[in-house]
PDB file of C-alpha atoms in Angstrom:
ATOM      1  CA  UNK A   1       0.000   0.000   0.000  1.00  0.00           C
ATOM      2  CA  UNK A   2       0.948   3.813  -0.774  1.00  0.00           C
ATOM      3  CA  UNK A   3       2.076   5.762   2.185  1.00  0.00           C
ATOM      4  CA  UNK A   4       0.510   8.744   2.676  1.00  0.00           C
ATOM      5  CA  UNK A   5       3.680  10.679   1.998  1.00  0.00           C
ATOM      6  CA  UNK A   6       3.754   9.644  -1.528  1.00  0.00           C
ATOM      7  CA  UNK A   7      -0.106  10.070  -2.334  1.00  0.00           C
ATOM      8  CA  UNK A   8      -1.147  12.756  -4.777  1.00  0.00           C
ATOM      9  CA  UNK A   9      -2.691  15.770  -2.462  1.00  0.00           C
ATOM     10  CA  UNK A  10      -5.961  16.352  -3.189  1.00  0.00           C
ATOM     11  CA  UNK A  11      -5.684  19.220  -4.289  1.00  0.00           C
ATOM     12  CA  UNK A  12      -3.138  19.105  -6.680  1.00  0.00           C
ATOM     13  CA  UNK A  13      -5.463  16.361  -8.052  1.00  0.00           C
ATOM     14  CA  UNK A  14      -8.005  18.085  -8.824  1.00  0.00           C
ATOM     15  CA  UNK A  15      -6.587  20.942  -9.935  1.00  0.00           C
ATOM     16  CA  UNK A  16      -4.703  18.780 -12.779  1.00  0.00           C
ATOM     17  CA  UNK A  17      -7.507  16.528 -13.246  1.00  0.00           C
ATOM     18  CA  UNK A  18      -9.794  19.310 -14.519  1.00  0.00           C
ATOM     19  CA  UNK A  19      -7.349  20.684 -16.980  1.00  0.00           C
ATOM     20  CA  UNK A  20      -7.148  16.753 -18.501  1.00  0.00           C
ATOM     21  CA  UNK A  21     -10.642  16.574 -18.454  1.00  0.00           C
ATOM     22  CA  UNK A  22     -10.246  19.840 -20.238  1.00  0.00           C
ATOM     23  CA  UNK A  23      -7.969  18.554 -23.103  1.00  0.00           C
ATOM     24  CA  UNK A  24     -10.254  15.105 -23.107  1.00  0.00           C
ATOM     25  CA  UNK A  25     -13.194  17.236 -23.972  1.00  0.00           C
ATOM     26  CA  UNK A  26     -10.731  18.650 -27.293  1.00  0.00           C
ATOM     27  CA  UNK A  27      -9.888  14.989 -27.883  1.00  0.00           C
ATOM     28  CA  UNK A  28     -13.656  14.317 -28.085  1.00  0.00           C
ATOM     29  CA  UNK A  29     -14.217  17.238 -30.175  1.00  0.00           C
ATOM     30  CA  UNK A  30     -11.269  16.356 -32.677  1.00  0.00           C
ATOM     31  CA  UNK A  31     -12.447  12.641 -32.887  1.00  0.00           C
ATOM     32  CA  UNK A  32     -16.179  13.268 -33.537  1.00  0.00           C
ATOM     33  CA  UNK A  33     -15.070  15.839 -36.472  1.00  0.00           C
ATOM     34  CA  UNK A  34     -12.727  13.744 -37.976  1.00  0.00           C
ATOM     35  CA  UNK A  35     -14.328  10.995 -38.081  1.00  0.00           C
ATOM     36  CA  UNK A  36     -11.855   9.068 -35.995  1.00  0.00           C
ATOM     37  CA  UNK A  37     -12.459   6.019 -34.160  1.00  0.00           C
ATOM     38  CA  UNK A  38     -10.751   5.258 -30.699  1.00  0.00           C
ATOM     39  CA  UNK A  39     -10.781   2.194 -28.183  1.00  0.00           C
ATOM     40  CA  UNK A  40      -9.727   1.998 -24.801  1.00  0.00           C
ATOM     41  CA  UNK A  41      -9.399  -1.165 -22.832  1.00  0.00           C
ATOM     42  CA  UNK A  42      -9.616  -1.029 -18.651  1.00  0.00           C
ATOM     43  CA  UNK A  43      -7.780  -4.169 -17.370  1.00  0.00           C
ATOM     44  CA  UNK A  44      -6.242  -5.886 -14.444  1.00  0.00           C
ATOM     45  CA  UNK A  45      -6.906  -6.579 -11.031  1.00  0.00           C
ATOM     46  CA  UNK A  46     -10.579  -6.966  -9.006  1.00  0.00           C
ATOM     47  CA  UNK A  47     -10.652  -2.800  -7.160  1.00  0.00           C
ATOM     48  CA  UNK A  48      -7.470  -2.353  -9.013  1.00  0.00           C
ATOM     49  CA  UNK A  49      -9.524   1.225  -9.753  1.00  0.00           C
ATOM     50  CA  UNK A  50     -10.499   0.682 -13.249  1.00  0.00           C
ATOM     51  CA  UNK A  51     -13.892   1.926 -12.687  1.00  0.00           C
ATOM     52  CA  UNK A  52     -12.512   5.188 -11.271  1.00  0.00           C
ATOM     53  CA  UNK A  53     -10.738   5.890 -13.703  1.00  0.00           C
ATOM     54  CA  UNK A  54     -12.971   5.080 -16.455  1.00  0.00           C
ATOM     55  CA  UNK A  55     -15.697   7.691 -14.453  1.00  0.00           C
ATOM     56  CA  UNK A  56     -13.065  10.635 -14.398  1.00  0.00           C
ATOM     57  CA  UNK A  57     -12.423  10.174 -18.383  1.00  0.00           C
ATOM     58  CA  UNK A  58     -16.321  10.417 -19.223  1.00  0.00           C
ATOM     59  CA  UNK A  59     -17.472  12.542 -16.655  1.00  0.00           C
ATOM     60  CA  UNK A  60     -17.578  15.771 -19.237  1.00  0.00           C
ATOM     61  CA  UNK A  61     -17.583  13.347 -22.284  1.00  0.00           C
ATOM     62  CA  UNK A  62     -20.232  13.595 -24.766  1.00  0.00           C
ATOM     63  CA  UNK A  63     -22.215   9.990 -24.120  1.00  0.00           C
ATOM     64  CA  UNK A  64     -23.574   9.859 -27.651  1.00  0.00           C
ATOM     65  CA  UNK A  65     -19.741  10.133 -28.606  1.00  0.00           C
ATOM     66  CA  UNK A  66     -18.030   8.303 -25.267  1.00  0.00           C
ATOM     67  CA  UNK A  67     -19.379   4.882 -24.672  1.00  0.00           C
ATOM     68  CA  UNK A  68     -18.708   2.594 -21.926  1.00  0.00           C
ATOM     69  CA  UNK A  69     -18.792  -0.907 -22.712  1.00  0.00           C
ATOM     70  CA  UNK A  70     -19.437  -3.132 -20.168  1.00  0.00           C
ATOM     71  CA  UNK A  71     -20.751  -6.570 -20.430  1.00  0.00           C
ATOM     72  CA  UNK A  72     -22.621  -9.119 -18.976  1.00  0.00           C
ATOM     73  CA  UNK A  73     -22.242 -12.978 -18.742  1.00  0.00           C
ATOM     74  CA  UNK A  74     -22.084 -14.313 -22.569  1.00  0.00           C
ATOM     75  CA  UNK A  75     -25.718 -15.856 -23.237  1.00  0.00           C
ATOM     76  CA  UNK A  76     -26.048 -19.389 -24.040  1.00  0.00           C
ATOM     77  CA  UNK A  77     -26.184 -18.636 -27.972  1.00  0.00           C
ATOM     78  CA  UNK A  78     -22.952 -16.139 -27.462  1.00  0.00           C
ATOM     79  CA  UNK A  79     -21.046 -19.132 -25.615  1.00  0.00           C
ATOM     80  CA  UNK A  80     -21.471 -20.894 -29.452  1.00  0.00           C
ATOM     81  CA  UNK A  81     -20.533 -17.789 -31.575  1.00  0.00           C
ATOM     82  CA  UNK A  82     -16.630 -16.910 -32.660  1.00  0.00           C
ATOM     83  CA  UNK A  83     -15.434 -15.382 -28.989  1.00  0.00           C
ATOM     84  CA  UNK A  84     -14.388 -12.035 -30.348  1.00  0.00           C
ATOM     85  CA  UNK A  85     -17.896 -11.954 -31.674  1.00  0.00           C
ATOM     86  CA  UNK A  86     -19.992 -10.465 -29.489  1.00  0.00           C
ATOM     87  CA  UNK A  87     -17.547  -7.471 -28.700  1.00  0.00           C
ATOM     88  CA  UNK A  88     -17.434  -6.270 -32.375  1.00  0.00           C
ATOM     89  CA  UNK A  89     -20.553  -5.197 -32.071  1.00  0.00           C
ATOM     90  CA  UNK A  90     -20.066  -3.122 -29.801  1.00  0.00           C
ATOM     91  CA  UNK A  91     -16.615  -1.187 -31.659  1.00  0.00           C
ATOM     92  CA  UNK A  92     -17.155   2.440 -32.475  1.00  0.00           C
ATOM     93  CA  UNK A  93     -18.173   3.757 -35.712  1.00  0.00           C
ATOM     94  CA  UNK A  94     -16.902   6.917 -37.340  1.00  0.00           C
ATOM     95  CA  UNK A  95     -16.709   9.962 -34.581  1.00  0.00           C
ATOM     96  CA  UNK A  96     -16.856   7.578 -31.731  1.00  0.00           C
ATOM     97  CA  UNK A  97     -14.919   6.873 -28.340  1.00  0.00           C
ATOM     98  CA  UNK A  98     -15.519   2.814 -27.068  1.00  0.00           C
ATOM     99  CA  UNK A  99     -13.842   2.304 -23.351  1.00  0.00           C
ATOM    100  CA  UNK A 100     -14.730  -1.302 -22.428  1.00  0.00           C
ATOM    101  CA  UNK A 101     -14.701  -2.052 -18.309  1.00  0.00           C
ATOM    102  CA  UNK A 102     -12.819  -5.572 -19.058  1.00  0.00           C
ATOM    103  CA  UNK A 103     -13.228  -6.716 -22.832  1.00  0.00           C
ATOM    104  CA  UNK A 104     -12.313 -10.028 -24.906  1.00  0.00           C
ATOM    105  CA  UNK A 105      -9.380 -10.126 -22.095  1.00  0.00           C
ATOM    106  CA  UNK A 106     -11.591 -12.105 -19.952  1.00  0.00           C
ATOM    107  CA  UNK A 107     -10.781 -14.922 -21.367  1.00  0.00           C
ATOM    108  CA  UNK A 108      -6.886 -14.618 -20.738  1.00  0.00           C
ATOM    109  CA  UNK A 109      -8.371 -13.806 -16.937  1.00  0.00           C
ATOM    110  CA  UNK A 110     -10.407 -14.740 -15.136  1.00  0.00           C
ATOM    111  CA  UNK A 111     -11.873 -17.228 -17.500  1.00  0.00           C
ATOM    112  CA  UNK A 112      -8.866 -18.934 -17.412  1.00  0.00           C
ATOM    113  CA  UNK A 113      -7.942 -19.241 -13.413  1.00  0.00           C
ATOM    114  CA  UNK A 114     -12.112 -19.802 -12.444  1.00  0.00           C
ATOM    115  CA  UNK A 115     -11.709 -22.949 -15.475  1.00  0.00           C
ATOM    116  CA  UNK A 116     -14.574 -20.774 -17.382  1.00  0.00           C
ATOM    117  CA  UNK A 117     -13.163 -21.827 -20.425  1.00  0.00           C
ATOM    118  CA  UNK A 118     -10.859 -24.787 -21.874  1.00  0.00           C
ATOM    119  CA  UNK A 119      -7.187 -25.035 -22.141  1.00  0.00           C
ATOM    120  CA  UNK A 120      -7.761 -25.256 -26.014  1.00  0.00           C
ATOM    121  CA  UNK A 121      -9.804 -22.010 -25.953  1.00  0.00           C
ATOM    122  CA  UNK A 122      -7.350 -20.143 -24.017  1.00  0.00           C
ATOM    123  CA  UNK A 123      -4.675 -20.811 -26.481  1.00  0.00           C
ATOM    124  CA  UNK A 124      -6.898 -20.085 -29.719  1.00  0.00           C
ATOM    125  CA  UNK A 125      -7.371 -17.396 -27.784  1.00  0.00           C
ATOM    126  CA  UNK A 126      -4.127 -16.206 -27.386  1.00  0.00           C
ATOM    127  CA  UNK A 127      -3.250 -17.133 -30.672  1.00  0.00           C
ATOM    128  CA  UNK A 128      -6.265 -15.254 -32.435  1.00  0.00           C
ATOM    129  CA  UNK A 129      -5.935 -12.272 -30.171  1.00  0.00           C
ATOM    130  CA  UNK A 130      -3.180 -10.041 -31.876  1.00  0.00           C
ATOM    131  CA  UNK A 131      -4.283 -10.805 -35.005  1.00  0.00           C
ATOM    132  CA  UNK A 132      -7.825  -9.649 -34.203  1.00  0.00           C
ATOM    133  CA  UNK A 133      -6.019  -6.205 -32.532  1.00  0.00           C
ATOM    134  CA  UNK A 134      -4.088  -5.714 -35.620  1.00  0.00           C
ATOM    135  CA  UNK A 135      -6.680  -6.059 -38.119  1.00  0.00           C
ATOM    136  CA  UNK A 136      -8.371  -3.195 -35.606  1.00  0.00           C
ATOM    137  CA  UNK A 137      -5.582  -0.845 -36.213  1.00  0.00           C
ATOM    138  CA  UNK A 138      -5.500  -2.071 -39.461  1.00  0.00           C
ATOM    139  CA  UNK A 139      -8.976  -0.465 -40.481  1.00  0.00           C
ATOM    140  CA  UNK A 140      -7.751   2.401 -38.577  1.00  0.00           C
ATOM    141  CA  UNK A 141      -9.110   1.930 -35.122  1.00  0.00           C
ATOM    142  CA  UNK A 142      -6.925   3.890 -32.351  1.00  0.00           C
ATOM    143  CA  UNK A 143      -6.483   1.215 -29.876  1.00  0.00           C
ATOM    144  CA  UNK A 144      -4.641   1.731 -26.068  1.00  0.00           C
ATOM    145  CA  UNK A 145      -4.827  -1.111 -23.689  1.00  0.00           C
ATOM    146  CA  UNK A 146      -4.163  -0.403 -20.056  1.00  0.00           C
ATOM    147  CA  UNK A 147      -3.698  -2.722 -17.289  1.00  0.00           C
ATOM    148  CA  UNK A 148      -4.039  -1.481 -13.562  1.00  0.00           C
ATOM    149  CA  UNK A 149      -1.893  -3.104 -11.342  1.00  0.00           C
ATOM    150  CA  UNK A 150      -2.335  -3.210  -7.351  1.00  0.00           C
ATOM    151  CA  UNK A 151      -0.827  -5.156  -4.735  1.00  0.00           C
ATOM    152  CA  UNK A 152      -2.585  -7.835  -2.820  1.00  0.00           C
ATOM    153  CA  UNK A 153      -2.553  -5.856   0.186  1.00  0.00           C
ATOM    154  CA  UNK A 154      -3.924  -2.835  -1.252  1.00  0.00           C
ATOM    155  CA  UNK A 155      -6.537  -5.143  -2.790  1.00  0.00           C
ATOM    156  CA  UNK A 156      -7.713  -6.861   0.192  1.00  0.00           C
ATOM    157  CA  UNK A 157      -7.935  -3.164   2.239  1.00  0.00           C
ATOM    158  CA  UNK A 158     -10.015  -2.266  -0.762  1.00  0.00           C
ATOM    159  CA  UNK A 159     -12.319  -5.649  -0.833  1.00  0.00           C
ATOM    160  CA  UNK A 160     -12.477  -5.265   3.035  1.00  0.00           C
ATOM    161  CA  UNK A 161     -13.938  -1.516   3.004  1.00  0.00           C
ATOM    162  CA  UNK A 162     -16.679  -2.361   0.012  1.00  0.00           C
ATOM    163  CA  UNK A 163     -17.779  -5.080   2.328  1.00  0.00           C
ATOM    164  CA  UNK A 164     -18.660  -2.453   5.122  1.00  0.00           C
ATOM    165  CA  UNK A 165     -19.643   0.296   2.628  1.00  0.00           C
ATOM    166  CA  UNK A 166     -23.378   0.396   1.610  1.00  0.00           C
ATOM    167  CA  UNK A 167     -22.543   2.157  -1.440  1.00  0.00           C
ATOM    168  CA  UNK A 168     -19.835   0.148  -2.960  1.00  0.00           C
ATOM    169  CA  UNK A 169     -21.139  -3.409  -1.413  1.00  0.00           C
ATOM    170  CA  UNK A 170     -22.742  -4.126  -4.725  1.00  0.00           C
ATOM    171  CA  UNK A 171     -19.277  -4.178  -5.980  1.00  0.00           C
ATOM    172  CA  UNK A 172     -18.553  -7.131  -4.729  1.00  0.00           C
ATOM    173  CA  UNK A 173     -18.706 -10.871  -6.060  1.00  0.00           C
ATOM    174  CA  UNK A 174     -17.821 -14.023  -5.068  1.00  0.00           C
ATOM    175  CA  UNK A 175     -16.106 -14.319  -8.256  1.00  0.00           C
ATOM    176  CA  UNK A 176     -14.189 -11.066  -6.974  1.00  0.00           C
ATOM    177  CA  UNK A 177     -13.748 -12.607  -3.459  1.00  0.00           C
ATOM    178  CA  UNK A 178     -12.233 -15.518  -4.549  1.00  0.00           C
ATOM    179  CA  UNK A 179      -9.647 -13.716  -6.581  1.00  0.00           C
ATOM    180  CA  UNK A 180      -8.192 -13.316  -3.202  1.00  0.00           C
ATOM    181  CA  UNK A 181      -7.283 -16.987  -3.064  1.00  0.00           C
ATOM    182  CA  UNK A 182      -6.210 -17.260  -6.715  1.00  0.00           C
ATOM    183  CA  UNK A 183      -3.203 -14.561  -6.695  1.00  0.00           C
ATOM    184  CA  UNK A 184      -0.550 -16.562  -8.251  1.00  0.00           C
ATOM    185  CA  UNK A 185      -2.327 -18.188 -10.046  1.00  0.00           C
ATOM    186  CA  UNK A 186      -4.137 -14.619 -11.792  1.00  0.00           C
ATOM    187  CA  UNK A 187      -0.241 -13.342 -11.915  1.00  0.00           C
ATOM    188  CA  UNK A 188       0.681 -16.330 -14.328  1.00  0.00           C
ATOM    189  CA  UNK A 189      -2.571 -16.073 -16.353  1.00  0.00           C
ATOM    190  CA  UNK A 190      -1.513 -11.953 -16.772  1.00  0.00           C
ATOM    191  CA  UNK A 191       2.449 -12.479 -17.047  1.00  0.00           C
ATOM    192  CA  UNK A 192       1.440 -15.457 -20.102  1.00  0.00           C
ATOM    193  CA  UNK A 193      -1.357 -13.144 -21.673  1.00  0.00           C
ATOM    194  CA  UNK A 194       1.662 -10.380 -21.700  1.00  0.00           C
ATOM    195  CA  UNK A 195       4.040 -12.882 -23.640  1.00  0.00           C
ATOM    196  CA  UNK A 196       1.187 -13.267 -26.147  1.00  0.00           C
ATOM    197  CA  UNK A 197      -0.280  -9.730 -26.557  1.00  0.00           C
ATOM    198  CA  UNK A 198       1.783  -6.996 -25.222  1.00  0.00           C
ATOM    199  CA  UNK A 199       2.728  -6.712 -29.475  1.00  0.00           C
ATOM    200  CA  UNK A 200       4.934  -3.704 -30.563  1.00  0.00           C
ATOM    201  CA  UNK A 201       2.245  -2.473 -32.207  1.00  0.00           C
ATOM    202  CA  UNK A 202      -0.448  -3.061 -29.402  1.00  0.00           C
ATOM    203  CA  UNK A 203       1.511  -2.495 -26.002  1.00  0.00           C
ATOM    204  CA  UNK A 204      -0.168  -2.990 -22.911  1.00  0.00           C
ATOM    205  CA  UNK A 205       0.412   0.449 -20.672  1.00  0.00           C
ATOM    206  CA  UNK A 206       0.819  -0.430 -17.414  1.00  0.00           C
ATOM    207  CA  UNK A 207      -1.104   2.137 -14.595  1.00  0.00           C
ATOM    208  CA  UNK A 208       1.004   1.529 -11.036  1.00  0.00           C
ATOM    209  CA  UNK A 209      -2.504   2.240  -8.797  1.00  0.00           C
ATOM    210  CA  UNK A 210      -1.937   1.821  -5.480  1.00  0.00           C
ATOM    211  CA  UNK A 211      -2.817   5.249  -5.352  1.00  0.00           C
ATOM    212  CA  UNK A 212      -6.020   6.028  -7.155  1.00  0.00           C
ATOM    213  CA  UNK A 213      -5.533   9.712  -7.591  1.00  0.00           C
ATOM    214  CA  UNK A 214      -1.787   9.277  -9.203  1.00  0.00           C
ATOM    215  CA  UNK A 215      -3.577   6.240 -11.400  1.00  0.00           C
ATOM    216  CA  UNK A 216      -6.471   8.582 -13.117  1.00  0.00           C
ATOM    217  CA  UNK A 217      -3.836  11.466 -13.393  1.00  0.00           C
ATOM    218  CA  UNK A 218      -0.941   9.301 -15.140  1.00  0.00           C
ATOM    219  CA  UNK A 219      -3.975   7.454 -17.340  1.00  0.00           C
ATOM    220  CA  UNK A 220      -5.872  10.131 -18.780  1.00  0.00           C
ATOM    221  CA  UNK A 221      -2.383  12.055 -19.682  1.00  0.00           C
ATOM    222  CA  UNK A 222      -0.843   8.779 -21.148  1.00  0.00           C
ATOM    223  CA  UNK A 223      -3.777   8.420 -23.447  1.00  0.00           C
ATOM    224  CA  UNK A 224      -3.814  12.412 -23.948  1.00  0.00           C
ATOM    225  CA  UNK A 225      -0.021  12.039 -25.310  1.00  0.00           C
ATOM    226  CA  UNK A 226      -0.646   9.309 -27.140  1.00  0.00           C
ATOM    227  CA  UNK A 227      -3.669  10.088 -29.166  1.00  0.00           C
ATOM    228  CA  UNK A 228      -2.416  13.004 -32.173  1.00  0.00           C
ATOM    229  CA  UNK A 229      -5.637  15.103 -31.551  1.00  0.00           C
ATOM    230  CA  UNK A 230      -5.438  18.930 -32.531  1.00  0.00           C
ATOM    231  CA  UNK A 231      -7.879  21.325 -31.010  1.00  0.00           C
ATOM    232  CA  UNK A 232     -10.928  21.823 -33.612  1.00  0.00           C
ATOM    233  CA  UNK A 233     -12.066  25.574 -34.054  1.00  0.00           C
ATOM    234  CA  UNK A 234     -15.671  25.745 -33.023  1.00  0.00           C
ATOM    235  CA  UNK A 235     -18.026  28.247 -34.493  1.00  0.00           C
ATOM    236  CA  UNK A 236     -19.262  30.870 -32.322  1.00  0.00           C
ATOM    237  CA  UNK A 237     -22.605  30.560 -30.818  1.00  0.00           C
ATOM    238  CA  UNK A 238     -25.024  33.600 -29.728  1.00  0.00           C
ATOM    239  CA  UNK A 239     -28.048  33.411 -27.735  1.00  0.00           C
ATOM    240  CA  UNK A 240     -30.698  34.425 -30.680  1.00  0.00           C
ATOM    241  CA  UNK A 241     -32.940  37.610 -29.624  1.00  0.00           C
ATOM    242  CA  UNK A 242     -36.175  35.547 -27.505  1.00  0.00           C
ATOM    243  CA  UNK A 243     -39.278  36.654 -29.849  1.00  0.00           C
ATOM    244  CA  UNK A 244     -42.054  39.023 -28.301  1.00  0.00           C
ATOM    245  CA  UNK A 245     -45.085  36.975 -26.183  1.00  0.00           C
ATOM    246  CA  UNK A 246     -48.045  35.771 -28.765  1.00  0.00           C
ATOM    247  CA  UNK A 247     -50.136  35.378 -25.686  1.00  0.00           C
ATOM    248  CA  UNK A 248     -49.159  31.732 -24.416  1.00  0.00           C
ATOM    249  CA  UNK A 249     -50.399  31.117 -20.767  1.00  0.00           C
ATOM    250  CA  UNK A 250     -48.757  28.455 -18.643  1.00  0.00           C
ATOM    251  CA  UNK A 251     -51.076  25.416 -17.400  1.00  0.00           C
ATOM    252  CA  UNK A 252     -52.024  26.069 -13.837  1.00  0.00           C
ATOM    253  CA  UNK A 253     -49.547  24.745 -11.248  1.00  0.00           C
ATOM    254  CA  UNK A 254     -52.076  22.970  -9.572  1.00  0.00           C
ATOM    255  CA  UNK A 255     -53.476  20.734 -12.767  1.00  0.00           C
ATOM    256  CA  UNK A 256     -49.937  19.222 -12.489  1.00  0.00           C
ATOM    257  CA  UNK A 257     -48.350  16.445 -10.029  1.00  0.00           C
ATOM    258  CA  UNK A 258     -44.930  17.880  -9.030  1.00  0.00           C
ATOM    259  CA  UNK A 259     -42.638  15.971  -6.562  1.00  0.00           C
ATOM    260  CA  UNK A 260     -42.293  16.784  -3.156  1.00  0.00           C
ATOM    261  CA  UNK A 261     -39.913  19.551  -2.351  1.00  0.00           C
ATOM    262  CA  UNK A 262     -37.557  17.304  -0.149  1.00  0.00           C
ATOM    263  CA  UNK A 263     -34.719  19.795  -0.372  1.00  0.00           C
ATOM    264  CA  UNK A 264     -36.524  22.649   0.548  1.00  0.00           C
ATOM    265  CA  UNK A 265     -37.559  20.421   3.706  1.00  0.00           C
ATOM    266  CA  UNK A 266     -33.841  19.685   4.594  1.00  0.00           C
ATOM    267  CA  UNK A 267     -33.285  23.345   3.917  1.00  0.00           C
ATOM    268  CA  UNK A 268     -36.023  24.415   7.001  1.00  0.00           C
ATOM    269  CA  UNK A 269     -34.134  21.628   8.940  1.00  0.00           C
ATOM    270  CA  UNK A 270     -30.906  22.456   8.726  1.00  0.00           C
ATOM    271  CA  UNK A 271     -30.071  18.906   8.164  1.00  0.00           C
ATOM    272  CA  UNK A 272     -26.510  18.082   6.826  1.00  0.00           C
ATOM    273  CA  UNK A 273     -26.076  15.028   9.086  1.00  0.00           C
ATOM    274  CA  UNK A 274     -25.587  12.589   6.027  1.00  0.00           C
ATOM    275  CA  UNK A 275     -22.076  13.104   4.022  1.00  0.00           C
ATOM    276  CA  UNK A 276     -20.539  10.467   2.672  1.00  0.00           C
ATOM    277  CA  UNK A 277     -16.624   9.677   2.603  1.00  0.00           C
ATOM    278  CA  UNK A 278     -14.753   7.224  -0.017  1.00  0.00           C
ATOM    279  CA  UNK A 279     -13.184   4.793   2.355  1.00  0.00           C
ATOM    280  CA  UNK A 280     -10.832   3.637  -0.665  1.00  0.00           C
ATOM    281  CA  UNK A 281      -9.471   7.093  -1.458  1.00  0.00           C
TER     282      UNK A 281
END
């Protein structure tokens, strides 16, 4: 675990975070009007702080241009298809960003330590796998793979506070939970999926994240480097004049059903008893 000394202050954090967010806004912008296409895979470790990070990219992302793509357990008619099938669907088009929360890695994963899968699958896999990424790139998808790494006693201080926090419980699987007891065993599944796709022209970018805030700073600007966006000129927009009344009433108040004003009770109150505190960081 981090000591405190050499966690990102706060405010420092922020401060940089919002001028990223800033430049991943003119990333957006540069994408969508050149019609570029850009994928972004999460990986690594169960509270290794994907998620996090993956929230502070989108937050002032367009979501009709930003997409997160995370999926479910394959169906039984998906368990038949081609493996790689059912996440081409879900590749951008033209103008779009795709950031998948764990992708076709799953099968180098966890699909491989729970026994989800068969030896002989996890080797077509591995042997299908950078030829699938390069015909990506090949068609001119922008593809950055990062893998957050944590150590197991960071981890288990992070599984151990989601299983007291109401917020973050739902987190938690018993897939997750057992990762705990299958360490080694998920650091030889990721050091042999390395040997197989960590390809000079599809590195895997490694995010040290014992501390979240340095993680989701040293992400976003890695992918912000790496991605040869120029900031688009936008046209100027003005507030047109507002038009002179024709008359229009508004409906009565009291013909409509408006929700209770539960703020303006807490206001009268005074009551600020609730606030909540990440206990990961």
């Amino acid at each position: 675990m981090a000591s405190k000394s050499n966690r990102m202050p706060k405010d420092l954090y922020e401060i940089e975070l919002l001028r990223l967010q800033a430049e991943l806004v003119q990333m957006q912008e540069w994408i969508r009007s050149e019609g570029q296409r850009l994928v972004v895979i999460f990986e690594g470790r169960d509270a290794a702080g994907k998620g996090g990070a993956i929230k502070r990219v989108t937050e002032y992302l367009s979501p009709r241009v930003a997409q997160v793509v995370a999926l479910p357990e394959p169906t039984e008619r998906q368990r038949t298809q081609w493996y790689f099938q059912r996440y081409i669907e879900h590749l951008p088009a033209a103008g779009e960003i795709r950031l998948f929360d764990r992708s076709w890695y799953n099968r180098a994963g966890v699909e491989r330590v729970m026994k989800y899968c068969t030896t002989q699958e996890h080797r077509r896999f591995l042997q299908q796998c950078p030829i699938f990424e390069r015909m990506l790139m090949e068609d001119g998808i922008m593809l950055r793979k990062y893998w957050f790494s944590v150590s197991d006693a960071e981890q288990e201080r992070r599984f151990a506070s989601r299983i007291t926090d109401p917020m973050r419980r739902w987190k938690l699987s018993s897939t997750d939970l057992e990762s705990l007891t299958k360490w080694e065993e998920y650091s030889r599944a990721k050091d042999e999926m390395f040997v197989h796709t960590d390809t000079e022209e599809s590195r895997w970018n490694v995010v040290e994240s014992e501390d979240k805030k340095r993680a989701r700073i040293n992400m976003i600007a890695h992918l912000l480097n790496s991605v040869p966006y120029r900031h688009v000129k936008r046209p100027e927009l003005k507030l047109p004049p507002r038009p002179p009344s024709t008359g229009y009433q508004r409906t009565d108040r009291a013909l409509q059903y408006e929700v209770p004003d539960h703020a303006g009770e807490l206001m009268k109150k005074g009551d600020h008893r609730f606030v909540y505190q990440d206990p990961e960081g």
